[in-house]
């Protein structure tokens, strides 16, 4: 039932007529992001208890003040390897003060995650896990990889389900422009 409510909220947000962007501009999406759906109204997400591989607690509010690129993945997902590799290539092109990239493993068996990351030479500043798959109560997890964009308040503002070539040259500039819209940094 929770999934239907979330999808109804997402559908309502898509069909609404007013823009959520701070300056009411809709950015033209690069072709590689044609499947990215930007919501017209940010959708609050309940704070669920997630953790990292060291057992430290995390939730969507951890990246307050930054746009978050939350990437759902699993070790059994073959497309997730490319998706994560391309996200890793994207990282140096982003402003870490405005954008966080957070891969979130939905693997139930946590012992599979560290060897998978090592085998594929994947290193991220933040790597979260959700072995109880609590995220499935608030976001669809039936398709991985799936990426969710959260604004600086941890609210859902966009999503894409399936593989994206994050290493494409057009992606970083687009994400930087989105961050300019969704991140309100204090002025010096």
XYZ file of N, CA and C in Angstrom:
564
model
N 0.818 -1.187 0.000
C 0.000 0.000 0.000
C 0.866 1.257 0.000
N 1.980 1.206 0.767
C 2.868 2.361 0.835
C 3.421 2.712 -0.545
N 3.731 1.680 -1.336
C 4.275 1.919 -2.673
C 3.265 2.673 -3.541
N 1.996 2.312 -3.427
C 0.973 2.973 -4.233
C 0.826 4.438 -3.840
N 0.896 4.710 -2.539
C 0.791 6.096 -2.069
C 1.952 6.917 -2.604
N 3.144 6.364 -2.552
C 4.318 7.082 -3.044
C 4.200 7.330 -4.539
N 3.781 6.317 -5.292
C 3.640 6.500 -6.734
C 2.538 7.492 -7.063
N 1.467 7.512 -6.272
C 0.418 8.508 -6.486
C 0.941 9.912 -6.223
N 1.747 10.055 -5.170
C 2.353 11.365 -4.904
C 3.271 11.784 -6.037
N 4.065 10.852 -6.544
C 4.961 11.169 -7.649
C 4.167 11.548 -8.892
N 3.112 10.817 -9.166
C 2.282 11.125 -10.325
C 1.637 12.498 -10.170
N 1.114 12.795 -8.996
C 0.523 14.106 -8.738
C 1.552 15.198 -8.958
N 2.758 14.955 -8.471
C 3.817 15.951 -8.629
C 4.138 16.182 -10.096
N 4.145 15.127 -10.871
C 4.446 15.250 -12.299
C 3.353 16.008 -13.056
N 2.120 15.828 -12.643
C 1.012 16.435 -13.356
C 0.692 17.851 -12.895
N 1.297 18.256 -11.815
C 1.038 19.597 -11.285
C 1.595 20.658 -12.225
N 1.050 21.865 -12.149
C 1.436 22.894 -13.118
C 2.469 23.877 -12.621
N 2.692 23.991 -11.342
C 3.675 24.975 -10.889
C 5.038 24.331 -10.722
N 6.076 25.089 -10.994
C 7.442 24.561 -10.958
C 8.019 24.679 -9.557
N 8.830 23.683 -9.183
C 9.433 23.688 -7.862
C 10.787 24.362 -7.858
N 11.382 24.510 -9.003
C 12.706 25.106 -9.032
C 12.648 26.521 -8.481
N 13.716 26.877 -7.760
C 13.774 28.170 -7.087
C 13.565 29.319 -8.061
N 14.086 29.216 -9.255
C 13.943 30.319 -10.200
C 12.966 29.988 -11.319
N 12.127 28.959 -11.109
C 11.083 28.572 -12.058
C 11.594 28.250 -13.459
N 12.836 27.906 -13.597
C 13.373 27.517 -14.892
C 13.437 25.994 -14.969
N 13.064 25.478 -16.106
C 13.216 24.048 -16.349
C 14.453 23.886 -17.209
N 15.433 23.213 -16.673
C 16.680 23.030 -17.411
C 16.494 22.010 -18.522
N 17.021 22.290 -19.696
C 16.979 21.274 -20.753
C 17.895 20.111 -20.367
N 17.348 18.900 -20.451
C 18.117 17.709 -20.065
C 18.979 17.241 -21.223
N 20.183 16.789 -20.900
C 20.996 16.154 -21.946
C 20.335 14.860 -22.398
N 20.604 14.450 -23.613
C 19.989 13.254 -24.191
C 20.215 12.018 -23.315
N 21.378 11.894 -22.729
C 21.688 10.716 -21.925
C 20.787 10.649 -20.675
N 20.207 11.774 -20.282
C 19.319 11.811 -19.115
C 17.845 11.950 -19.518
N 17.513 11.546 -20.724
C 16.145 11.713 -21.218
C 15.125 10.984 -20.355
N 15.532 9.937 -19.639
C 14.597 9.199 -18.786
C 14.504 9.779 -17.377
N 15.314 10.779 -17.080
C 15.261 11.421 -15.775
C 13.957 12.192 -15.644
N 13.220 11.913 -14.592
C 11.960 12.600 -14.319
C 12.214 13.598 -13.198
N 11.990 14.873 -13.487
C 12.122 15.916 -12.472
C 10.728 16.245 -11.946
N 10.575 16.203 -10.645
C 9.281 16.480 -10.030
C 9.057 17.988 -9.964
N 7.819 18.386 -10.064
C 7.528 19.809 -9.996
C 7.414 20.300 -8.566
N 7.187 19.393 -7.639
C 7.132 19.738 -6.222
C 8.033 18.769 -5.460
N 8.961 19.263 -4.672
C 9.774 18.347 -3.867
C 8.887 17.508 -2.949
N 9.220 16.239 -2.852
C 8.456 15.311 -2.018
C 9.265 14.948 -0.778
N 8.770 15.292 0.412
C 9.480 14.906 1.640
C 9.571 13.390 1.744
N 10.693 12.919 2.236
C 10.884 11.487 2.449
C 11.019 11.222 3.946
N 10.359 10.195 4.443
C 10.552 9.844 5.854
C 12.013 9.473 6.088
N 12.520 9.796 7.257
C 13.904 9.443 7.584
C 13.936 8.000 8.058
N 14.593 7.163 7.281
C 14.746 5.756 7.656
C 16.177 5.544 8.109
N 16.374 4.535 8.931
C 17.699 4.242 9.473
C 18.505 3.422 8.474
N 19.559 4.035 7.973
C 20.497 3.363 7.080
C 21.835 3.329 7.792
N 22.809 2.650 7.209
C 24.139 2.644 7.813
C 25.185 2.523 6.722
N 26.444 2.666 7.130
C 27.542 2.434 6.200
C 28.177 1.095 6.540
N 29.213 0.737 5.829
C 29.839 -0.579 6.036
C 30.527 -0.698 7.391
N 30.802 0.440 8.030
C 31.416 0.422 9.364
C 30.362 0.403 10.466
N 29.085 0.418 10.107
C 28.015 0.366 11.091
C 27.547 1.726 11.582
N 28.077 2.814 11.027
C 27.644 4.153 11.428
C 26.255 4.441 10.863
N 25.411 5.052 11.672
C 24.043 5.352 11.269
C 24.006 6.529 10.289
N 23.090 6.450 9.324
C 22.893 7.509 8.332
C 21.415 7.611 7.985
N 21.031 8.781 7.459
C 19.694 8.959 6.895
C 19.761 10.075 5.861
N 18.643 10.350 5.213
C 18.634 11.302 4.111
C 18.978 12.728 4.543
N 18.896 13.032 5.821
C 19.220 14.373 6.307
C 20.731 14.583 6.460
N 21.515 13.529 6.335
C 22.971 13.643 6.515
C 23.614 14.636 5.567
N 23.079 14.777 4.390
C 23.677 15.653 3.387
C 22.943 16.985 3.290
N 22.379 17.418 4.406
C 21.660 18.698 4.439
C 22.562 19.801 3.893
N 22.006 20.597 3.002
C 22.781 21.678 2.398
C 23.422 21.294 1.078
N 23.270 20.027 0.677
C 23.810 19.555 -0.610
C 22.747 18.756 -1.346
N 22.778 18.836 -2.655
C 21.945 17.955 -3.460
C 22.574 16.555 -3.387
N 21.742 15.548 -3.252
C 22.231 14.172 -3.137
C 21.811 13.359 -4.349
N 22.778 12.678 -4.935
C 22.533 11.714 -5.995
C 22.573 10.349 -5.306
N 21.393 9.802 -5.006
C 21.264 8.545 -4.274
C 21.077 7.422 -5.281
N 22.043 6.521 -5.343
C 22.028 5.455 -6.347
C 21.781 4.105 -5.685
N 20.621 3.510 -5.950
C 20.311 2.179 -5.437
C 20.965 1.131 -6.327
N 21.607 0.154 -5.687
C 22.303 -0.880 -6.436
C 22.340 -2.164 -5.619
N 22.780 -3.239 -6.266
C 22.947 -4.532 -5.594
C 24.073 -5.299 -6.281
N 24.722 -6.194 -5.538
C 25.850 -6.948 -6.089
C 25.410 -7.904 -7.195
N 24.167 -8.339 -7.186
C 23.667 -9.272 -8.203
C 23.250 -8.571 -9.491
N 23.298 -7.260 -9.508
C 22.848 -6.474 -10.653
C 24.022 -6.173 -11.582
N 24.000 -6.743 -12.792
C 25.130 -6.552 -13.711
C 25.242 -5.110 -14.209
N 24.126 -4.447 -14.457
C 24.187 -3.053 -14.907
C 24.650 -2.109 -13.803
N 24.503 -2.526 -12.563
C 24.939 -1.680 -11.444
C 26.446 -1.461 -11.460
N 27.192 -2.427 -11.950
C 28.652 -2.278 -12.015
C 29.005 -1.071 -12.882
N 28.478 -1.035 -14.090
C 28.755 0.106 -14.991
C 28.226 1.403 -14.417
N 27.029 1.359 -13.848
C 26.421 2.552 -13.271
C 27.323 3.132 -12.174
N 27.796 2.276 -11.275
C 28.672 2.730 -10.184
C 30.026 3.205 -10.717
N 30.574 2.504 -11.694
C 31.848 2.936 -12.275
C 31.715 4.319 -12.904
N 30.606 4.556 -13.587
C 30.397 5.864 -14.214
C 30.123 6.949 -13.180
N 29.437 6.612 -12.089
C 29.257 7.577 -11.001
C 30.600 7.942 -10.385
N 31.456 6.950 -10.243
C 32.793 7.205 -9.691
C 33.588 8.135 -10.610
N 33.471 7.956 -11.919
C 34.148 8.837 -12.875
C 33.581 10.251 -12.839
N 32.313 10.368 -12.493
C 31.645 11.666 -12.434
C 32.095 12.499 -11.226
N 32.420 11.843 -10.132
C 32.714 12.531 -8.872
C 33.692 13.705 -8.972
N 34.849 13.557 -9.628
C 35.805 14.679 -9.656
C 35.278 15.922 -10.383
N 34.228 15.755 -11.160
C 33.677 16.878 -11.922
C 32.605 17.648 -11.157
N 32.272 17.181 -9.954
C 31.209 17.797 -9.172
C 31.786 18.592 -8.001
N 31.075 19.599 -7.567
C 31.444 20.396 -6.406
C 30.923 19.673 -5.165
N 31.843 19.105 -4.381
C 31.457 18.310 -3.212
C 30.734 19.138 -2.156
N 30.837 20.449 -2.211
C 30.103 21.283 -1.256
C 28.648 21.442 -1.662
N 28.344 21.151 -2.930
C 26.969 21.288 -3.411
C 26.305 19.956 -3.737
N 27.106 18.935 -4.059
C 26.540 17.662 -4.524
C 27.226 16.485 -3.826
N 26.417 15.592 -3.278
C 26.915 14.339 -2.711
C 26.433 13.187 -3.577
N 27.302 12.239 -3.827
C 26.933 11.007 -4.518
C 26.962 9.897 -3.474
N 25.811 9.246 -3.279
C 25.688 8.232 -2.240
C 25.127 6.941 -2.839
N 25.982 5.968 -3.120
C 25.469 4.653 -3.515
C 24.849 3.962 -2.291
N 23.711 3.324 -2.484
C 23.001 2.635 -1.413
C 22.749 1.196 -1.842
N 23.457 0.270 -1.206
C 23.293 -1.155 -1.515
C 22.031 -1.679 -0.843
N 21.244 -2.423 -1.614
C 20.056 -3.060 -1.047
C 20.273 -4.570 -0.878
N 21.534 -4.978 -0.866
C 21.853 -6.394 -0.649
C 21.462 -6.816 0.759
N 20.844 -7.990 0.880
C 20.504 -8.525 2.192
C 21.727 -9.125 2.876
N 22.654 -9.681 2.088
C 23.869 -10.292 2.622
C 25.013 -9.278 2.545
N 25.299 -8.648 3.674
C 26.326 -7.601 3.705
C 27.733 -8.107 3.434
N 27.973 -9.383 3.613
C 29.320 -9.913 3.380
C 29.705 -9.857 1.908
N 28.732 -9.709 1.021
C 29.014 -9.641 -0.416
C 29.493 -8.260 -0.862
N 29.158 -7.223 -0.099
C 29.395 -5.852 -0.550
C 30.880 -5.477 -0.587
N 31.663 -5.638 0.508
C 33.076 -5.224 0.438
C 33.880 -5.927 -0.663
N 33.749 -7.266 -0.840
C 34.499 -7.892 -1.939
C 34.067 -7.385 -3.322
N 32.782 -7.105 -3.481
C 32.273 -6.563 -4.738
C 32.922 -5.202 -5.022
N 32.940 -4.337 -4.026
C 33.544 -3.013 -4.198
C 35.028 -3.122 -4.528
N 35.719 -4.029 -3.841
C 37.154 -4.219 -4.090
C 37.391 -4.805 -5.487
N 36.623 -5.794 -5.860
C 36.782 -6.437 -7.170
C 36.621 -5.429 -8.309
N 35.708 -4.491 -8.146
C 35.426 -3.520 -9.211
C 36.109 -2.171 -8.972
N 36.983 -2.132 -7.963
C 37.769 -0.933 -7.644
C 36.873 0.295 -7.485
N 35.834 0.138 -6.688
C 34.883 1.221 -6.447
C 35.129 1.832 -5.078
N 35.312 3.144 -5.064
C 35.533 3.871 -3.812
C 34.701 5.145 -3.830
N 33.880 5.292 -2.820
C 33.051 6.479 -2.677
C 33.241 7.032 -1.273
N 33.119 8.340 -1.144
C 33.232 8.950 0.174
C 32.132 8.435 1.092
N 30.951 8.256 0.533
C 29.827 7.707 1.286
C 29.336 6.454 0.562
N 29.163 5.386 1.308
C 28.612 4.147 0.764
C 27.663 3.610 1.838
N 26.381 3.667 1.563
C 25.384 3.242 2.538
C 24.843 1.868 2.179
N 24.299 1.212 3.211
C 23.707 -0.113 3.034
C 22.325 -0.144 3.681
N 21.487 -0.991 3.156
C 20.124 -1.146 3.661
C 19.728 -2.620 3.565
N 20.343 -3.482 4.408
C 20.071 -4.917 4.299
C 18.616 -5.294 4.619
N 17.919 -4.467 5.392
C 16.507 -4.741 5.680
C 15.595 -4.170 4.591
N 16.181 -3.495 3.632
C 15.462 -2.890 2.508
C 14.308 -2.004 2.974
N 14.615 -1.170 3.963
C 13.638 -0.195 4.449
C 13.318 0.855 3.393
N 14.291 1.117 2.528
C 14.075 2.119 1.488
C 12.919 1.708 0.579
N 12.634 0.412 0.504
C 11.521 -0.071 -0.325
C 10.169 0.401 0.199
N 10.125 0.853 1.447
C 8.881 1.386 1.999
C 8.592 2.797 1.499
N 9.613 3.476 0.981
C 9.406 4.867 0.566
C 9.808 5.160 -0.881
N 10.622 4.285 -1.473
C 11.039 4.453 -2.865
C 10.936 3.102 -3.573
N 10.639 3.104 -4.859
C 10.566 1.825 -5.574
C 11.953 1.208 -5.735
N 12.051 -0.062 -5.393
C 13.327 -0.773 -5.489
C 13.247 -1.974 -6.423
N 12.198 -2.052 -7.203
C 12.024 -3.208 -8.087
C 12.913 -3.130 -9.315
N 13.497 -1.962 -9.602
C 14.423 -1.789 -10.714
C 15.719 -1.201 -10.168
N 16.812 -1.896 -10.399
C 18.129 -1.352 -10.071
C 19.021 -1.543 -11.289
N 19.917 -0.628 -11.538
C 20.133 0.564 -10.730
C 18.967 1.541 -10.864
N 18.813 2.338 -9.826
C 17.839 3.431 -9.828
C 18.488 4.582 -9.086
N 18.293 5.783 -9.584
C 18.924 6.946 -8.979
C 17.852 7.964 -8.623
N 17.970 8.492 -7.411
C 17.025 9.464 -6.897
C 17.785 10.737 -6.548
N 17.271 11.867 -6.985
C 17.893 13.151 -6.682
C 17.136 13.788 -5.528
N 17.883 14.171 -4.504
C 17.311 14.811 -3.329
C 17.835 16.246 -3.253
N 16.969 17.180 -2.890
C 17.432 18.560 -2.750
C 18.209 18.728 -1.448
N 18.586 19.962 -1.142
C 19.424 20.202 0.038
C 18.692 19.966 1.352
N 17.391 19.709 1.317
C 16.623 19.358 2.512
C 16.288 17.872 2.564
N 16.854 17.085 1.660
C 16.600 15.649 1.636
C 15.262 15.276 1.038
N 14.663 16.183 0.257
C 13.383 15.908 -0.389
C 13.624 15.407 -1.805
N 12.788 14.483 -2.238
C 12.902 13.915 -3.577
C 12.516 14.955 -4.626
N 13.419 15.196 -5.596
C 13.130 16.158 -6.668
C 13.231 15.532 -8.057
N 13.784 14.332 -8.150
C 13.899 13.685 -9.441
C 14.315 12.237 -9.288
N 14.117 11.477 -10.354
C 14.526 10.070 -10.316
C 14.681 9.535 -11.735
N 15.490 8.510 -11.840
C 15.632 7.760 -13.087
C 15.790 6.297 -12.692
N 15.025 5.455 -13.340
C 15.083 4.027 -13.037
C 15.781 3.344 -14.191
N 16.881 2.669 -13.889
C 17.669 1.990 -14.900
C 19.044 2.618 -15.034
N 19.813 2.040 -15.909
C 21.199 2.465 -16.135
C 21.273 3.841 -16.791
N 22.237 4.635 -16.327
C 22.544 5.938 -16.930
C 24.052 6.005 -17.129
N 24.483 6.534 -18.239
C 25.913 6.751 -18.471
C 26.314 8.057 -17.790
N 26.587 7.968 -16.494
C 26.943 9.142 -15.693
C 28.255 9.762 -16.141
N 29.070 9.030 -16.875
C 30.361 9.541 -17.337
C 30.229 10.380 -18.605
N 29.055 10.437 -19.195
C 28.846 11.252 -20.395
C 29.199 12.714 -20.074
N 29.839 13.375 -21.022
C 30.324 14.742 -20.807
C 29.222 15.742 -20.487
N 27.986 15.456 -20.845
C 26.894 16.406 -20.610
C 26.287 16.306 -19.202
N 26.599 15.243 -18.470
C 25.943 15.000 -17.184
C 26.433 15.940 -16.089
N 27.734 16.076 -15.934
C 28.270 16.909 -14.843
C 27.783 18.353 -14.934
N 27.842 18.995 -16.106
C 27.329 20.371 -16.171
C 25.842 20.467 -15.812
N 25.075 19.478 -16.237
C 23.643 19.478 -15.924
C 23.432 19.348 -14.414
N 24.129 18.422 -13.773
C 23.979 18.251 -12.321
C 24.436 19.495 -11.570
N 25.482 20.152 -12.052
C 25.930 21.390 -11.407
C 24.856 22.467 -11.509
N 24.182 22.541 -12.656
C 23.094 23.511 -12.814
C 21.912 23.160 -11.896
N 21.599 21.885 -11.786
C 20.539 21.473 -10.868
C 20.887 21.848 -9.435
N 22.134 21.612 -9.068
C 22.564 21.956 -7.712
C 22.418 23.451 -7.471
N 22.707 24.256 -8.474
C 22.527 25.704 -8.325
C 21.069 26.047 -8.032
N 20.152 25.264 -8.564
C 18.727 25.504 -8.319
C 18.268 24.957 -6.975
N 18.806 23.805 -6.568
C 18.285 23.111 -5.413
C 19.105 23.268 -4.146
N 20.208 23.956 -4.207
C 21.057 24.123 -3.038
C 21.138 25.605 -2.705
N 20.791 25.931 -1.491
C 20.857 27.314 -1.034
C 22.021 27.469 -0.073
N 23.204 27.736 -0.613
C 24.381 27.943 0.220
C 24.370 29.355 0.778
N 24.790 29.513 2.045
C 24.873 30.868 2.596
C 25.914 31.686 1.834
N 25.573 32.928 1.584
C 26.495 33.837 0.877
C 27.544 34.358 1.854
N 28.823 34.439 1.399
C 29.891 34.924 2.302
C 29.718 36.401 2.619
